Amino acid sequence: MASFSSSEYVIYHPEKLGLSDLFSYFLFGRRLHGSELVELKTQETKLTGFNFITLLTLILQKILLWLSGPLALLGRVVEFIFNLFSINGGPFKLLLHLLTGKLVIPKRDSAEFRSLIGHIDGRTDLQKPKPFLSFYEPNVDKTSLSVINMLDLTMMAAKIVYENEAFVKNVVTNHWKMNFVGFYNCWNEYIKGEETQAFIFTDRPLNAQLIVVAFRGTEPFNAKDWVSDIDLSWLSMGEEMGRVHLGFMKALGLQDDKDIKKGWPKTYVGTKRLAYYVIRDQVTALLKINPDAKVIVTGHSLGGALAALFPSVLMLHQEESLLKSLYGVYTYGQPRVGDKKFGSYMSGQLNPIFRRYFRVVYRYDVVPRVPFDDKISQFSHFGGCLYYKSWFKGEVLKEEPAKNYFSLFYLPSKYFNAWLDLFRAFFIGFTQGKDYRESFASILFRLVGLIIPGVASHSPRDYVNGGRLAKITIAEEHEEEEAILV
């Protein structure tokens, strides 16, 4: 197990934020240290002072917690209405079914039921094989893997994991013609419920060459997911590995938020299904049957964070056999998961093994720009970035532009690009083919982006389109980033 000292931590409690606290902080610059809003054990003196970003984050979290109940109810109503129309064949057939007594009522666990994400982008088929640039696909032997567009496969997996088990199994089995292994609902200690979802599939039932793990991301109507995304709490993994995002680790299965050794025992003996242990054990079992298989881990949004953190716990436990088979991590719209020391450690461990680590960002997507990387929280990305610019022009960068969401300098550009995305949505079906035609739900979601720029850019639809349409260039000034990604 990797070396570590007594764990340091900072844990914020936005649920305890009150109006009296706001007056104290804004008027008198009251320190967070010593208040009930924060628990900490650290020698970082910067963390004891007043910081506007920290307070703003707590306020946003408090608002989201207030809205969590109504937002969840709204989500269920919206998804029911969308499915009522889609399952019955549209508004006219819905009326006909209603008049003839043939109305079909949506069932949330059926293979036909789709989440809001599934209505924003209803595509289920993979892109047909074609030649790709060298950094699109791993450098493997002339096998079935060499004709797979990894950006398409991994993003589609990261997209359909938002759906229920029956839907996912149907897509993997009947649309992709691959082998569905299992769908897992796991305990999320941050949310206090079975809110961490993942599924596993292989490219074939026997002699599999590819094992894919996909983690579910932030659900649009799950306010607690958003609270976790912007949370600034962290836990140290030791002097060598650095600090990690506490909320994401708890979603992955961390059992103690103040002690990394107690939080991540190598052998779990509890009764709850924890994502890390469930996925680790299942993939280990698959590798025993398919010893030559390569493992890919992927996720969108919160799922991308879990995909990026999953190998860090494998490293902590020195799971060398599984790490040797771990072939790539592909994340889309991923939030920051650790500090610079953690990033340096992960880059040093992953690059010699993976040959490439993909972190993909579409335009001004808000989620990769949180949690903030200010001087107190110090969260930072690592591993380079494949950045989709206007009209799906891709560029390999060290980090995306406008790295913090509230940068006023980029505000005009954010709104301008939100309008461009909405404008393109009406025509892309004509210019690129019917497979790219945008749904009514997608148009509505883009309208939200006109109010809160960056939210609509988080749509999985744009990440799927990017993997299929983007022409990627590497500027001379980014030769270092090319070395990271290629």
Coordinates of C-alpha atoms in Angstrom, one line a residue:
M1 CA 0.0 0.0 0.0
A2 CA 1.2 3.5 -0.8
S3 CA 2.8 5.3 2.1
F4 CA 0.8 7.9 4.0
S5 CA 1.0 9.8 7.2
S6 CA -1.8 10.7 9.6
S7 CA -4.6 12.0 7.2
E8 CA -5.2 15.7 6.9
Y9 CA -8.6 16.9 5.8
V10 CA -11.0 19.8 5.4
I11 CA -14.7 19.1 5.5
Y12 CA -17.3 21.8 4.8
H13 CA -20.9 21.7 6.0
P14 CA -23.1 23.8 3.8
E15 CA -26.2 22.5 5.5
K16 CA -25.2 24.5 8.6
L17 CA -24.9 27.8 6.8
G18 CA -27.3 30.4 8.2
L19 CA -28.2 34.1 7.6
S20 CA -26.2 35.1 10.7
D21 CA -23.1 33.5 9.2
L22 CA -23.5 35.5 6.0
F23 CA -23.6 38.8 7.9
S24 CA -20.6 37.8 9.9
Y25 CA -18.5 36.8 6.9
F26 CA -19.5 39.7 4.6
L27 CA -19.4 42.5 7.2
F28 CA -16.6 41.3 9.4
G29 CA -14.6 38.8 7.3
R30 CA -15.1 36.2 10.0
R31 CA -12.7 33.3 9.7
L32 CA -14.0 29.8 8.7
H33 CA -11.6 28.2 11.2
G34 CA -13.4 27.5 14.4
S35 CA -16.9 27.8 13.0
E36 CA -19.3 24.9 12.7
L37 CA -19.2 25.2 8.9
V38 CA -15.8 23.5 8.6
E39 CA -13.9 20.7 10.2
L40 CA -10.2 20.6 9.5
K41 CA -7.0 19.0 10.4
T42 CA -4.2 20.6 8.4
Q43 CA -1.1 22.7 8.6
E44 CA -2.2 24.8 5.7
T45 CA -2.7 28.3 7.3
K46 CA -4.3 29.7 4.2
L47 CA -7.4 27.5 4.9
T48 CA -8.2 29.4 8.1
G49 CA -8.8 32.8 6.4
F50 CA -11.8 34.4 4.7
N51 CA -12.2 33.5 1.1
F52 CA -15.1 34.7 -1.2
I53 CA -14.9 31.6 -3.4
T54 CA -15.3 29.3 -0.4
L55 CA -18.3 31.3 0.9
L56 CA -19.9 31.5 -2.6
T57 CA -19.6 27.7 -2.9
L58 CA -21.2 27.2 0.5
I59 CA -24.1 29.5 -0.6
L60 CA -24.6 27.7 -3.8
Q61 CA -24.6 24.3 -2.0
K62 CA -27.1 25.6 0.5
I63 CA -29.4 26.7 -2.2
L64 CA -29.1 23.4 -4.0
L65 CA -29.9 21.5 -0.8
W66 CA -33.0 23.6 -0.3
L67 CA -34.1 22.8 -3.9
S68 CA -33.2 19.1 -3.8
G69 CA -36.7 17.9 -3.0
P70 CA -38.7 20.0 -5.4
L71 CA -36.0 19.5 -8.1
A72 CA -36.2 15.7 -7.7
L73 CA -40.0 15.8 -8.0
L74 CA -39.8 18.1 -11.0
G75 CA -37.4 15.6 -12.6
R76 CA -39.7 12.7 -12.2
V77 CA -42.6 14.7 -13.6
V78 CA -40.6 15.9 -16.6
E79 CA -39.3 12.4 -17.4
F80 CA -42.7 10.9 -17.0
I81 CA -44.2 13.4 -19.5
F82 CA -41.4 12.9 -22.0
N83 CA -41.7 9.1 -21.8
L84 CA -45.5 9.3 -22.0
F85 CA -45.2 11.0 -25.4
S86 CA -42.3 9.0 -26.8
I87 CA -43.6 5.5 -25.7
N88 CA -47.0 6.3 -27.2
G89 CA -45.5 7.6 -30.5
G90 CA -45.9 11.3 -30.2
P91 CA -48.7 13.8 -29.4
F92 CA -51.2 12.6 -32.0
K93 CA -50.8 8.9 -31.3
L94 CA -51.0 9.7 -27.6
L95 CA -54.3 11.3 -28.1
L96 CA -55.5 8.4 -30.3
H97 CA -54.4 5.8 -27.7
L98 CA -56.1 7.8 -25.0
L99 CA -59.4 7.8 -27.0
T100 CA -59.2 4.1 -27.8
G101 CA -58.1 2.9 -24.4
K102 CA -54.7 1.8 -25.6
L103 CA -52.7 4.4 -23.6
V104 CA -49.3 3.0 -22.5
I105 CA -48.1 4.2 -19.0
P106 CA -44.3 4.5 -18.8
K107 CA -42.6 2.2 -16.3
R108 CA -39.3 3.5 -14.9
D109 CA -37.6 0.1 -15.0
S110 CA -38.6 -0.9 -18.5
A111 CA -36.2 -1.1 -21.5
E112 CA -38.2 1.7 -23.2
F113 CA -38.0 4.2 -20.4
R114 CA -35.4 6.9 -21.0
S115 CA -34.0 9.6 -18.6
L116 CA -33.9 13.2 -19.5
I117 CA -30.3 12.6 -20.9
G118 CA -31.8 9.8 -23.1
H119 CA -34.3 12.3 -24.5
I120 CA -31.7 15.0 -25.1
D121 CA -29.7 12.4 -27.1
G122 CA -31.6 9.3 -28.0
R123 CA -28.9 7.7 -30.1
T124 CA -28.0 4.2 -29.1
D125 CA -25.9 2.8 -32.0
L126 CA -22.2 3.1 -32.2
Q127 CA -20.5 4.9 -35.1
K128 CA -19.5 2.6 -38.0
P129 CA -15.8 1.7 -38.0
K130 CA -13.5 3.9 -40.0
P131 CA -9.8 4.9 -39.9
F132 CA -8.8 7.3 -37.1
L133 CA -5.9 9.5 -36.2
S134 CA -3.3 7.8 -34.0
F135 CA -4.4 9.4 -30.8
Y136 CA -8.0 8.3 -31.3
E137 CA -7.3 4.7 -30.6
P138 CA -4.7 2.7 -28.6
N139 CA -1.7 1.2 -30.4
V140 CA -2.8 -2.4 -30.4
D141 CA -2.5 -5.4 -32.7
K142 CA -4.7 -5.8 -35.7
T143 CA -7.7 -7.0 -33.8
S144 CA -11.3 -5.9 -33.3
L145 CA -10.0 -3.1 -31.0
S146 CA -8.1 -1.5 -33.9
V147 CA -11.4 -0.6 -35.6
I148 CA -13.1 0.9 -32.6
N149 CA -13.4 4.6 -32.2
M150 CA -12.6 4.7 -28.5
L151 CA -14.0 8.3 -28.1
D152 CA -17.3 7.1 -29.5
L153 CA -17.5 3.8 -27.6
T154 CA -16.5 5.3 -24.3
M155 CA -18.7 8.4 -24.5
M156 CA -21.7 6.3 -25.6
A157 CA -21.1 4.0 -22.6
A158 CA -20.8 7.1 -20.4
K159 CA -24.1 8.3 -21.8
I160 CA -26.3 5.2 -21.5
V161 CA -25.2 4.5 -18.0
Y162 CA -27.7 7.3 -17.0
E163 CA -30.4 4.8 -18.0
N164 CA -31.9 1.9 -16.1
E165 CA -30.5 -1.6 -16.2
A166 CA -33.0 -3.0 -18.7
F167 CA -32.3 -0.2 -21.1
V168 CA -28.5 -0.6 -20.8
K169 CA -28.7 -4.3 -21.3
N170 CA -30.8 -4.0 -24.4
V171 CA -28.4 -1.4 -26.0
V172 CA -25.3 -3.4 -25.2
T173 CA -26.7 -6.7 -26.4
N174 CA -29.0 -5.8 -29.3
H175 CA -27.5 -2.5 -30.7
W176 CA -23.8 -2.9 -30.0
K177 CA -23.8 -6.8 -30.3
M178 CA -21.5 -7.0 -27.2
N179 CA -21.6 -8.9 -23.9
F180 CA -23.5 -7.2 -21.0
V181 CA -21.9 -8.3 -17.7
G182 CA -23.8 -6.4 -15.1
F183 CA -25.4 -3.2 -13.8
Y184 CA -24.6 -2.1 -10.3
N185 CA -26.4 0.2 -7.8
C186 CA -24.0 1.1 -5.1
W187 CA -24.0 3.0 -1.8
N188 CA -23.0 6.6 -2.0
E189 CA -22.0 7.8 1.5
Y190 CA -22.1 11.5 0.5
I191 CA -25.8 11.2 -0.6
K192 CA -26.7 8.5 1.9
G193 CA -28.3 6.2 -0.6
E194 CA -27.7 3.7 -3.5
E195 CA -26.9 6.6 -5.9
T196 CA -23.7 5.5 -7.5
Q197 CA -24.4 3.5 -10.7
A198 CA -22.0 1.7 -13.0
F199 CA -22.1 -1.1 -15.6
I200 CA -19.6 -3.4 -17.2
F201 CA -19.5 -5.0 -20.6
T202 CA -17.0 -6.9 -22.8
D203 CA -16.6 -6.9 -26.5
R204 CA -17.5 -10.6 -26.7
P205 CA -18.7 -13.3 -24.3
L206 CA -15.6 -15.5 -24.7
N207 CA -12.0 -14.6 -25.3
A208 CA -12.8 -10.9 -24.6
Q209 CA -10.3 -8.4 -25.7
L210 CA -11.9 -5.4 -24.1
I211 CA -13.6 -4.9 -20.7
V212 CA -15.3 -1.5 -20.3
V213 CA -16.5 0.0 -17.0
A214 CA -18.8 3.1 -17.2
F215 CA -19.7 5.2 -14.2
R216 CA -22.9 7.3 -14.1
G217 CA -22.5 11.0 -13.9
T218 CA -24.4 14.0 -12.5
E219 CA -28.1 13.7 -13.1
P220 CA -29.7 17.0 -14.2
F221 CA -32.4 16.9 -11.5
N222 CA -30.3 15.5 -8.7
A223 CA -29.3 18.6 -6.7
K224 CA -27.1 16.6 -4.3
D225 CA -25.0 15.4 -7.3
W226 CA -24.4 19.1 -8.1
V227 CA -23.6 19.8 -4.4
S228 CA -21.0 17.1 -4.6
D229 CA -19.6 18.5 -7.9
I230 CA -18.8 21.9 -6.4
D231 CA -17.9 20.8 -2.9
L232 CA -14.4 21.9 -1.7
S233 CA -13.9 19.3 1.0
W234 CA -10.8 17.2 0.6
L235 CA -8.9 14.3 2.2
S236 CA -5.2 13.6 2.1
M237 CA -4.0 10.3 0.6
G238 CA -0.6 10.8 2.1
E239 CA 2.5 12.9 1.4
E240 CA 3.2 11.0 -1.9
M241 CA -0.3 11.0 -3.4
G242 CA -1.6 14.4 -2.3
R243 CA -5.2 15.5 -1.7
V244 CA -8.4 14.2 -3.3
H245 CA -12.0 15.4 -3.5
L246 CA -13.8 14.0 -0.5
G247 CA -17.3 13.8 -2.0
F248 CA -16.2 11.9 -5.1
M249 CA -14.3 9.5 -3.0
K250 CA -17.3 8.9 -0.8
A251 CA -19.4 8.2 -3.9
L252 CA -16.8 5.6 -4.9
G253 CA -17.0 3.9 -1.6
L254 CA -14.8 5.7 1.0
Q255 CA -15.8 4.6 4.5
D256 CA -14.1 7.1 6.7
D257 CA -13.9 10.8 5.7
K258 CA -11.0 11.6 8.1
D259 CA -8.6 8.7 7.8
I260 CA -7.5 7.3 4.5
K261 CA -6.3 4.0 5.9
K262 CA -9.7 3.3 7.6
G263 CA -11.5 4.8 4.7
W264 CA -9.9 2.4 2.1
P265 CA -9.2 -1.0 3.6
K266 CA -7.9 -3.3 1.0
T267 CA -10.4 -6.0 2.0
Y268 CA -14.0 -4.8 2.6
V269 CA -16.1 -6.7 5.1
G270 CA -19.2 -4.6 5.3
T271 CA -22.7 -5.2 4.0
K272 CA -23.2 -2.2 1.7
R273 CA -22.4 -2.5 -2.0
L274 CA -19.6 0.0 -2.5
A275 CA -18.7 0.8 -6.1
Y276 CA -14.9 0.5 -5.9
Y277 CA -15.0 -3.0 -4.4
V278 CA -17.8 -4.2 -6.6
I279 CA -16.1 -3.1 -9.8
R280 CA -12.6 -4.2 -8.7
D281 CA -13.8 -7.7 -7.8
Q282 CA -15.9 -8.1 -11.0
V283 CA -13.1 -6.9 -13.3
T284 CA -10.6 -9.1 -11.5
A285 CA -12.9 -12.1 -12.0
L286 CA -13.3 -11.2 -15.7
L287 CA -9.5 -11.0 -16.2
K288 CA -9.0 -14.4 -14.7
I289 CA -11.3 -15.8 -17.5
N290 CA -9.9 -13.3 -20.2
P291 CA -6.2 -12.7 -19.1
D292 CA -5.3 -10.9 -22.4
A293 CA -8.2 -8.4 -22.1
K294 CA -7.7 -4.7 -21.8
V295 CA -9.7 -2.6 -19.3
I296 CA -11.2 0.8 -20.2
V297 CA -12.8 3.0 -17.5
T298 CA -15.0 5.9 -18.6
G299 CA -17.6 8.3 -17.3
H300 CA -19.3 11.7 -18.0
S301 CA -19.5 14.5 -15.4
L302 CA -19.4 13.0 -11.9
G303 CA -18.9 9.6 -13.6
G304 CA -15.7 11.0 -15.1
A305 CA -14.5 11.9 -11.6
L306 CA -15.1 8.4 -10.4
A307 CA -13.4 7.0 -13.5
A308 CA -10.3 9.2 -12.8
L309 CA -10.2 8.2 -9.1
F310 CA -10.8 4.5 -9.5
P311 CA -7.2 3.7 -10.5
S312 CA -5.9 5.9 -7.7
V313 CA -7.4 3.5 -5.1
L314 CA -6.0 0.6 -7.1
M315 CA -2.6 2.2 -6.7
L316 CA -3.2 2.8 -3.0
H317 CA -3.9 -1.0 -2.7
Q318 CA -1.1 -1.9 -5.0
E319 CA -3.4 -3.9 -7.3
E320 CA -0.6 -4.5 -9.8
S321 CA -2.2 -7.2 -11.8
L322 CA -5.3 -5.2 -12.5
L323 CA -3.3 -2.0 -13.2
K324 CA -1.2 -3.8 -15.8
S325 CA -4.4 -4.6 -17.7
L326 CA -5.9 -1.1 -17.2
Y327 CA -5.5 0.3 -20.7
G328 CA -7.1 3.7 -20.6
V329 CA -9.3 6.3 -18.7
Y330 CA -11.6 8.4 -20.8
T331 CA -13.5 11.2 -19.0
Y332 CA -15.9 13.7 -20.5
G333 CA -16.9 16.9 -18.7
Q334 CA -15.0 15.7 -15.6
P335 CA -14.7 18.0 -12.6
R336 CA -11.4 18.4 -10.8
V337 CA -10.6 15.5 -8.4
G338 CA -7.4 16.5 -6.6
D339 CA -4.6 18.9 -6.0
K340 CA -1.4 19.4 -8.1
K341 CA 0.5 16.8 -6.1
F342 CA -2.2 14.2 -6.7
G343 CA -2.2 15.1 -10.4
S344 CA 1.6 14.8 -10.6
Y345 CA 1.4 11.4 -8.9
M346 CA -1.3 10.1 -11.2
S347 CA 0.4 11.4 -14.3
G348 CA 3.6 9.6 -13.3
Q349 CA 1.8 6.4 -12.6
L350 CA -0.6 6.4 -15.6
N351 CA 1.4 7.6 -18.5
P352 CA 3.9 4.7 -18.6
I353 CA 1.1 2.2 -18.4
F354 CA -1.8 3.8 -20.3
R355 CA 0.2 5.6 -23.1
R356 CA -2.8 8.0 -23.1
Y357 CA -5.2 9.5 -20.6
F358 CA -8.2 11.3 -22.2
R359 CA -9.9 14.2 -20.5
V360 CA -12.3 15.7 -22.9
V361 CA -14.0 19.1 -22.5
Y362 CA -16.6 20.7 -24.8
R363 CA -16.4 24.5 -25.0
Y364 CA -17.5 26.3 -21.8
D365 CA -18.9 23.3 -20.0
V366 CA -19.3 24.4 -16.4
V367 CA -18.5 21.1 -14.7
P368 CA -14.7 20.8 -15.7
R369 CA -14.3 24.3 -14.2
V370 CA -15.3 23.1 -10.7
P371 CA -14.4 22.7 -7.9
F372 CA -12.5 26.0 -8.1
D373 CA -8.7 26.0 -8.1
D374 CA -8.3 29.1 -6.0
K375 CA -5.4 29.5 -3.5
I376 CA -7.5 27.8 -0.7
S377 CA -9.1 24.9 -2.4
Q378 CA -6.2 24.2 -4.8
F379 CA -8.0 21.7 -6.9
S380 CA -6.3 21.1 -10.3
H381 CA -6.7 19.0 -13.4
F382 CA -4.0 16.7 -14.7
G383 CA -3.1 14.7 -17.8
G384 CA -3.8 17.2 -20.6
C385 CA -7.1 18.0 -22.3
L386 CA -8.8 17.3 -25.6
Y387 CA -10.8 20.6 -26.0
Y388 CA -13.7 20.9 -28.5
K389 CA -14.0 24.4 -29.8
S390 CA -16.6 26.0 -32.2
W391 CA -18.1 23.6 -34.8
F392 CA -16.3 20.6 -33.2
K393 CA -12.8 21.7 -33.9
G394 CA -10.6 19.8 -31.4
E395 CA -7.3 20.9 -30.0
V396 CA -5.0 19.2 -27.5
L397 CA -4.2 21.5 -24.6
K398 CA -2.7 21.3 -21.2
E399 CA -5.9 22.8 -19.8
E400 CA -9.1 24.3 -21.2
P401 CA -9.6 28.1 -21.5
A402 CA -11.5 29.9 -18.8
K403 CA -10.4 27.5 -16.1
N404 CA -12.7 29.0 -13.5
Y405 CA -16.4 29.3 -14.3
F406 CA -16.9 32.8 -12.8
S407 CA -14.3 34.5 -14.9
L408 CA -15.9 37.8 -16.1
F409 CA -13.4 38.0 -19.0
Y410 CA -14.9 35.1 -20.7
L411 CA -18.5 35.9 -20.0
P412 CA -19.3 37.5 -23.4
S413 CA -17.8 34.6 -25.2
K414 CA -19.8 32.1 -23.1
Y415 CA -23.1 33.7 -24.1
F416 CA -22.0 34.1 -27.7
N417 CA -21.2 30.4 -28.0
A418 CA -24.4 29.4 -26.2
W419 CA -26.3 31.3 -29.0
L420 CA -24.1 29.6 -31.7
D421 CA -24.9 26.2 -30.2
L422 CA -28.6 26.9 -30.3
F423 CA -28.4 28.2 -33.9
R424 CA -26.4 25.1 -35.0
A425 CA -28.9 22.8 -33.4
F426 CA -31.6 23.7 -36.0
F427 CA -29.3 22.9 -38.9
I428 CA -26.9 20.2 -37.9
G429 CA -29.4 17.5 -38.9
F430 CA -29.3 18.9 -42.5
T431 CA -25.5 19.4 -42.7
Q432 CA -24.4 16.1 -40.9
G433 CA -27.3 13.8 -41.5
K434 CA -30.5 12.7 -39.6
D435 CA -28.4 10.9 -36.9
Y436 CA -27.4 14.4 -35.7
R437 CA -30.9 15.9 -35.7
E438 CA -31.6 17.5 -32.3
S439 CA -34.7 16.6 -30.3
F440 CA -37.2 18.9 -28.7
A441 CA -35.6 18.1 -25.3
S442 CA -32.2 19.0 -26.6
I443 CA -33.4 22.4 -27.9
L444 CA -35.0 23.2 -24.5
F445 CA -31.8 22.3 -22.8
R446 CA -29.9 24.6 -25.0
L447 CA -32.3 27.4 -24.1
V448 CA -31.2 26.9 -20.5
G449 CA -27.7 27.7 -21.7
L450 CA -28.8 31.1 -22.7
I451 CA -29.6 31.9 -19.1
I452 CA -26.7 30.0 -17.4
P453 CA -24.0 29.6 -20.0
G454 CA -22.0 26.4 -19.7
V455 CA -24.8 24.2 -18.5
A456 CA -26.0 23.2 -22.0
S457 CA -22.4 22.6 -23.0
H458 CA -22.4 19.8 -20.5
S459 CA -24.8 17.8 -22.6
P460 CA -23.6 14.3 -23.6
R461 CA -24.9 15.0 -27.1
D462 CA -22.1 17.4 -27.8
Y463 CA -19.5 15.0 -26.5
V464 CA -20.8 12.2 -28.7
N465 CA -20.8 14.6 -31.7
G466 CA -17.3 15.7 -30.9
G467 CA -16.0 12.1 -30.9
R468 CA -17.6 11.5 -34.3
L469 CA -17.1 14.9 -36.1
A470 CA -14.2 16.7 -34.5
K471 CA -11.0 17.4 -36.5
I472 CA -8.2 17.5 -34.0
T473 CA -5.1 19.6 -34.4
I474 CA -2.1 20.0 -32.2
A475 CA -0.5 23.4 -32.3
E476 CA 3.3 23.8 -32.1
E477 CA 3.1 25.4 -28.7
H478 CA 1.3 22.3 -27.4
E479 CA 4.0 19.7 -28.3
E480 CA 4.3 18.9 -24.6
E481 CA 0.6 18.1 -24.4
E482 CA 0.9 15.9 -27.5
A483 CA 3.5 13.8 -25.7
I484 CA 1.1 13.5 -22.8
L485 CA -1.9 12.3 -24.9
V486 CA -0.4 10.4 -27.8

